[in-house]
Coordinates of C-alpha atoms in Angstrom, one line a residue:
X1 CA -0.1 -19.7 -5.5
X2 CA -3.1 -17.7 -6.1
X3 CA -4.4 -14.2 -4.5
X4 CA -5.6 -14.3 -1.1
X5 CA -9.3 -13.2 -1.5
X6 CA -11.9 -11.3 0.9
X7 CA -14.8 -9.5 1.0
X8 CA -15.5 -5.8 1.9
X9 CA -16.8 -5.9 4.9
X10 CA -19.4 -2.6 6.1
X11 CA -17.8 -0.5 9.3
X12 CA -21.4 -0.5 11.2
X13 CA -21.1 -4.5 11.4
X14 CA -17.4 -5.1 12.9
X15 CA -15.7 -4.4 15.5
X16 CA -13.1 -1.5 13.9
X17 CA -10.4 -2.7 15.6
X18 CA -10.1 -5.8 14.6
X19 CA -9.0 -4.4 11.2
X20 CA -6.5 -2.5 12.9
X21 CA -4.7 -4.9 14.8
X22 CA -3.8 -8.4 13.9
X23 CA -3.0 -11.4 16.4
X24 CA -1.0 -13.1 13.8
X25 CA 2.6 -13.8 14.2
X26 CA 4.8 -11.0 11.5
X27 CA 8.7 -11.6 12.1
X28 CA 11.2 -9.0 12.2
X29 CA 13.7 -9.4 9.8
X30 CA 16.0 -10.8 13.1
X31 CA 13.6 -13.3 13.2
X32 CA 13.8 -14.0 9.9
X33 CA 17.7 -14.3 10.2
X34 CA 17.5 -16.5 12.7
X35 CA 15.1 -19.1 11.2
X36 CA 17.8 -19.0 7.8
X37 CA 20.9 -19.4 10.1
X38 CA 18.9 -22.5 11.8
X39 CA 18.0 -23.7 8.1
X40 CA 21.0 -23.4 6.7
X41 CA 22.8 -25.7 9.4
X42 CA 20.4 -28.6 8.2
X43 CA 20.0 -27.6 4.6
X44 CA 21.8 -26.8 1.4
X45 CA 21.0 -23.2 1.3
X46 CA 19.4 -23.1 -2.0
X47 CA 16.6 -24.3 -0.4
X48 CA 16.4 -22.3 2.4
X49 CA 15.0 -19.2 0.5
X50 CA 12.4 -21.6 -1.0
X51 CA 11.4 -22.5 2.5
X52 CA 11.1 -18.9 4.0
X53 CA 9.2 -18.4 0.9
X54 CA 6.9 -21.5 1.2
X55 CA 6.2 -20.2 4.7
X56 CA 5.4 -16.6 3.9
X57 CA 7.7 -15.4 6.9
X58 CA 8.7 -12.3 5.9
X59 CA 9.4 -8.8 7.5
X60 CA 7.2 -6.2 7.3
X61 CA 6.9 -2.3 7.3
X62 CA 3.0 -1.1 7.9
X63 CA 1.8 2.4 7.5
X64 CA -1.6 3.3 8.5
X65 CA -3.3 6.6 8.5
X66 CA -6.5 7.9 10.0
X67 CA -7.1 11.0 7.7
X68 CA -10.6 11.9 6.6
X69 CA -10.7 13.3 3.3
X70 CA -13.0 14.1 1.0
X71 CA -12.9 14.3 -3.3
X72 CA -13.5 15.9 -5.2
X73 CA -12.5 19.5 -3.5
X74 CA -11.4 23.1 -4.9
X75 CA -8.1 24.3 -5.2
X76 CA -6.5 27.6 -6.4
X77 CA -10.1 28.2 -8.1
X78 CA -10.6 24.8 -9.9
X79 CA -11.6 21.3 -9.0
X80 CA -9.6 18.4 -8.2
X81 CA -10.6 14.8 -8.9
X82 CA -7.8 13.1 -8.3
X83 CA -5.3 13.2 -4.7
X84 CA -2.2 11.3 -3.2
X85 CA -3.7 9.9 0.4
X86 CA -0.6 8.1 1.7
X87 CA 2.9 6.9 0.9
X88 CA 4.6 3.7 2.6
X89 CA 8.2 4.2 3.7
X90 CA 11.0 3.1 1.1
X91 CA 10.9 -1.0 0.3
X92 CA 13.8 -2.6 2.4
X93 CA 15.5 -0.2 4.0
X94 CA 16.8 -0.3 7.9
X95 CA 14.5 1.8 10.2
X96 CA 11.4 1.1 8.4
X97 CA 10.3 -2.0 9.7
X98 CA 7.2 -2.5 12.3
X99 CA 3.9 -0.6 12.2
X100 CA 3.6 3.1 11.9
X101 CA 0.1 4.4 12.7
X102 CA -0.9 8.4 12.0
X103 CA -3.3 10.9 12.6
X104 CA -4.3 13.7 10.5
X105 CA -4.0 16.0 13.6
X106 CA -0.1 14.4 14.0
X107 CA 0.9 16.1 10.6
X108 CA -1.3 19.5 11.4
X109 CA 1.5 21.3 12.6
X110 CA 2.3 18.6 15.1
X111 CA 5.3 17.0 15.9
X112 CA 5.0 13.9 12.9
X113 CA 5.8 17.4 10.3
X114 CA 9.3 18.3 11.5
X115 CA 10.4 14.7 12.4
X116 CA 12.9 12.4 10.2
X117 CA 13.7 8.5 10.5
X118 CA 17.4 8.0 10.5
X119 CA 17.3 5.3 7.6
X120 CA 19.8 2.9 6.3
X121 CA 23.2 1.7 8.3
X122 CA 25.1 -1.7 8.1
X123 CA 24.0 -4.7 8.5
X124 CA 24.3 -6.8 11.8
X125 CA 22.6 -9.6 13.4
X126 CA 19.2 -7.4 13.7
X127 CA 19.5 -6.6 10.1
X128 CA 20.5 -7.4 6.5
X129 CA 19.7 -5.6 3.1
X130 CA 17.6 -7.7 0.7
X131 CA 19.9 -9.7 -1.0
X132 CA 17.5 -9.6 -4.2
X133 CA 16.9 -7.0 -6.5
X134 CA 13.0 -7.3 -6.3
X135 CA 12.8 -8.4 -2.5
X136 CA 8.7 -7.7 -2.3
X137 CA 6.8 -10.2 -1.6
X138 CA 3.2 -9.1 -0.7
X139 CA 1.6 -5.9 -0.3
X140 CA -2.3 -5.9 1.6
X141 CA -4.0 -3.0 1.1
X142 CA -7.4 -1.6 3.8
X143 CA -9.2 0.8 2.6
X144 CA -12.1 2.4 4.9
X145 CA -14.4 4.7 2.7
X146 CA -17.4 5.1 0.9
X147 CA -19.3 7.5 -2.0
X148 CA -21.7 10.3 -2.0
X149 CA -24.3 7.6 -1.1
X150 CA -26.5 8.4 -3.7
X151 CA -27.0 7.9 -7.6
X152 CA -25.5 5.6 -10.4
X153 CA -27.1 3.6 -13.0
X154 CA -26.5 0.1 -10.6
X155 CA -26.7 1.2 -6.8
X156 CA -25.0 -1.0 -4.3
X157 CA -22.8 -3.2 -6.7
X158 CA -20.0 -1.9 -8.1
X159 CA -20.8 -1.5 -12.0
X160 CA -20.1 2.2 -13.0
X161 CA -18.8 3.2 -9.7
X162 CA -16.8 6.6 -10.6
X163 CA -14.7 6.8 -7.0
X164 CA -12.0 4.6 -6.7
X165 CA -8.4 4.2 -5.8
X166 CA -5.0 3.2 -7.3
X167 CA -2.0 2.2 -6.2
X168 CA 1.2 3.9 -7.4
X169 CA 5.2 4.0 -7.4
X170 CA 7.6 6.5 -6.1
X171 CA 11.3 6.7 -6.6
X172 CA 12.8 9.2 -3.7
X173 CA 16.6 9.4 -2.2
X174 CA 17.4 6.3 -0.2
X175 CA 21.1 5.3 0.9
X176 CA 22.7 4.4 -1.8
X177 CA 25.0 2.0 -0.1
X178 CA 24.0 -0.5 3.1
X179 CA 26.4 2.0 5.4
X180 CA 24.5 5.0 4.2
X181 CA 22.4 6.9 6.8
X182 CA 19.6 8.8 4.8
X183 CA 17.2 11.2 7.4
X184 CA 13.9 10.7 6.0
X185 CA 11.2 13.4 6.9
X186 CA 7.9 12.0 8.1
X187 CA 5.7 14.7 6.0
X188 CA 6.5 12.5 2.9
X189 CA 4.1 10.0 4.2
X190 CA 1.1 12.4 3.0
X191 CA 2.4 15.1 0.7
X192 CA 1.9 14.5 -3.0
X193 CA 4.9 16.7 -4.1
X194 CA 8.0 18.6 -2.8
X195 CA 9.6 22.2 -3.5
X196 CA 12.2 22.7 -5.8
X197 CA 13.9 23.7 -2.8
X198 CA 14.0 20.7 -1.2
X199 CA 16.4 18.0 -1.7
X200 CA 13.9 15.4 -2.5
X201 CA 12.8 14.3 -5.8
X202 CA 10.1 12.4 -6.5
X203 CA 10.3 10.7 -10.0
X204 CA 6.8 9.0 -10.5
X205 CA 4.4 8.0 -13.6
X206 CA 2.4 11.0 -14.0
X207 CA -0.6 9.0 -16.0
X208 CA -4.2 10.4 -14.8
X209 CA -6.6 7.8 -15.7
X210 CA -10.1 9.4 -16.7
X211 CA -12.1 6.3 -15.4
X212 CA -11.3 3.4 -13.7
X213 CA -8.8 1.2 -15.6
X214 CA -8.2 -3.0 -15.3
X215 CA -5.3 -1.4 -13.2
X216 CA -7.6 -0.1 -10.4
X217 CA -6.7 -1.4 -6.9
X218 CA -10.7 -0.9 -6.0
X219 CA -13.9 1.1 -6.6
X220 CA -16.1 2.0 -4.0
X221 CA -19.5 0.6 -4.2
X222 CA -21.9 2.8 -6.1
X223 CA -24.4 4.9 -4.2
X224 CA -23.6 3.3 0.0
X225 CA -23.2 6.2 2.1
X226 CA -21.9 3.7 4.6
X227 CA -18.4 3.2 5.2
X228 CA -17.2 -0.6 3.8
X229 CA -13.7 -1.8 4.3
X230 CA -12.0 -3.0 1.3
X231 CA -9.1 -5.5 2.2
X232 CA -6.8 -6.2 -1.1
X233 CA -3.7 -8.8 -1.7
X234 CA -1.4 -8.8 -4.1
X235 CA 1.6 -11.4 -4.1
X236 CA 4.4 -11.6 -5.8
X237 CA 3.4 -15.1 -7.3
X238 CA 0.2 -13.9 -8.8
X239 CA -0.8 -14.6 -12.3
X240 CA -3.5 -13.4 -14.4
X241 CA -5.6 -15.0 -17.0
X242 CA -8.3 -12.2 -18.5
X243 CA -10.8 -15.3 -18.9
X244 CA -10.6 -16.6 -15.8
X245 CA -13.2 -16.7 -12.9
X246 CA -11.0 -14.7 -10.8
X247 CA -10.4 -12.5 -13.4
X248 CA -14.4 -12.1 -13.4
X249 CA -14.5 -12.1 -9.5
X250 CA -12.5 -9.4 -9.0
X251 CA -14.3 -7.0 -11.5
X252 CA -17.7 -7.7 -10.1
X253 CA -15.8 -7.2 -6.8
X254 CA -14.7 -3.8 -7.8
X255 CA -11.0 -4.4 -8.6
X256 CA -9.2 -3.9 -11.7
X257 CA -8.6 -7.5 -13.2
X258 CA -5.0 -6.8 -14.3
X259 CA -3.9 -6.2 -10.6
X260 CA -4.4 -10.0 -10.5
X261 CA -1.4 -10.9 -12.4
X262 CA 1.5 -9.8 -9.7
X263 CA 3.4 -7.6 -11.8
X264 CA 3.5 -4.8 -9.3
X265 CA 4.9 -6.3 -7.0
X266 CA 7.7 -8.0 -8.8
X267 CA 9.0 -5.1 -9.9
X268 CA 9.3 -3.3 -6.8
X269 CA 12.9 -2.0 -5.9
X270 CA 14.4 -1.8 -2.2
X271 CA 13.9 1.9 -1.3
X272 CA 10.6 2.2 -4.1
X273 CA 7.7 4.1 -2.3
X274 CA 4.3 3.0 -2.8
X275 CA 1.4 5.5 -3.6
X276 CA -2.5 5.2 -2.9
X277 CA -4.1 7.7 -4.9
X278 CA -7.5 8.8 -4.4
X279 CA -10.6 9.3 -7.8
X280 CA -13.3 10.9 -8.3
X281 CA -14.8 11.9 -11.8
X282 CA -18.0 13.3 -12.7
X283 CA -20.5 16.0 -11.6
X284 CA -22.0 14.4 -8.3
X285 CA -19.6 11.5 -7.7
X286 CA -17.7 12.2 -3.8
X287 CA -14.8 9.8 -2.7
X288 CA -15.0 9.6 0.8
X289 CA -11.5 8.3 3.2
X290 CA -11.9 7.8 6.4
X291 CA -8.2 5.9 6.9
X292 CA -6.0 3.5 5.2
X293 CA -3.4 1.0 5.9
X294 CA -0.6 -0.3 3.4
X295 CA 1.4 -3.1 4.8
X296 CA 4.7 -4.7 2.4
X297 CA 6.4 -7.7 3.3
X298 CA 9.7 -8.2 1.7
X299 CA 12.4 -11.2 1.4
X300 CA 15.7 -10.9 3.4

């Protein structure tokens, strides 16, 4: 199975919502539960996982957040090119699945700052751990944003585009066994770090790429001042062939070809965070967020 594929789409010429909301049926991982118990009463149950599989019916935990945001900007008397937008909730765990939608204005001293999920607790018939030690599935990424609208050797194509994003990997405290109740604060949804003080730690690859790598999740198109939604898959069966047409697709289409070859996702953990990291490098260049949304699915 290949990549799903799309193409950015501009904000002024869809209805916004649309990319907000989807009509399409997403178990909950009782769902999911029940469909295996059915299975496995017809079934040998080595195929049953195959089947769930086949069928991409998986749970889900979704994340979006409407936070505009603008790189580069100036900190503590120097300038910053690069910035953590968002973090999903922990892979897998119990009282993370559904959709979770955000506000800047929920964070800004509001309500979403002081508040912690309860996560983790036993299993039951609404819920079981992932059984496998790399449960993800898929991961879709939408990203609404655009540049300084100007500029660029090749305006309106993405060929020496200098804003982009990437997608990263947090390890923080998750229960450590399925009874475990962890309370999770809701601030680590947008903030990059935590105090010393705090008993969170965030272990991370601290690699700061100085341009856009093969590893890039997506550049913005060079020199649009309007707003174009970017809608990435990545799936856990991907594979990646540096010569291939794909491989050539997705660079013209502003992706890093190496994201192509599912290795990401296979290696994601139950409780492992993902990270969508903002860019911006050189004199001129502006990233410009108006939201995002990061939705995992995960086997059960």
């Amino acid at each position: 199975m290949g990549q799903e594929s799309s193409q950015p789409v501009q904000v002024d010429d869809i209805d916004n919502s649309s990319y907000t909301a989807s009509t399409e049926h997403k178990p909950s991982v009782a769902d999911v539960l029940r469909a295996k118990t059915y299975l496995q009463s017809k079934l040998p149950p080595e195929l049953v996982d195959g089947i769930i599989d086949d069928a991409s019916y998986w749970p889900h935990s979704s994340v979006n957040f409407e936070r505009p945001f603008t790189l580069p900007f100036f900190k503590d008397g120097r300038m910053v090119g690069d910035a953590m937008y968002m973090r999903t909730l922990p892979l897998g765990i119990r009282g993370t699945e559904g959709d979770f939608s955000f506000t800047e204005q929920d964070f800004m001293n509001g309500p979403s700052w002081s508040k912690k999920l309860r996560l983790g607790g036993p299993d039951d018939l609404s819920w079981s751990t992932p059984s496998l030690s790399y449960p993800c599935r898929k991961i879709e990424f939408q990203l609404w944003s655009h540049d300084q609208g100007w500029g660029g050797e090749h305006p309106g194509t993405y060929n020496a585009s200098y804003t982009w994003f990437d997608a990263g990997l947090d390890k923080l405290p998750t229960p450590t066994f399925a009874s475990d109740v962890v309370e999770w604060p809701l601030y680590l949804l947008r903030k990059e770090d935590v105090d010393d003080a705090e008993p969170f730690r965030i272990q991370r690859d601290a690699t700061i790429p100085l341009i856009p790598l093969e590893t890039a999740l997506q550049k913005n198109v060079a020199a649009k001042r309007q707003t174009t939604v970017h809608t990435i898959f990545w799936h856990f069966l991907d594979s990646f062939d540096k010569d291939s047409a794909e491989a050539k697709e997705a660079a013209n289409m502003g992706r890093g070809p190496e994201t192509l070859d599912g290795n990401f996702v296979r290696k994601l953990e139950v409780g492992d965070c993902i990270t969508l990291w903002v860019r911006a490098r050189f004199p001129g260049w502006q990233n410009h967020v108006q939201k995002a949304q990061i939705t995992v699915y995960w086997a059960v």
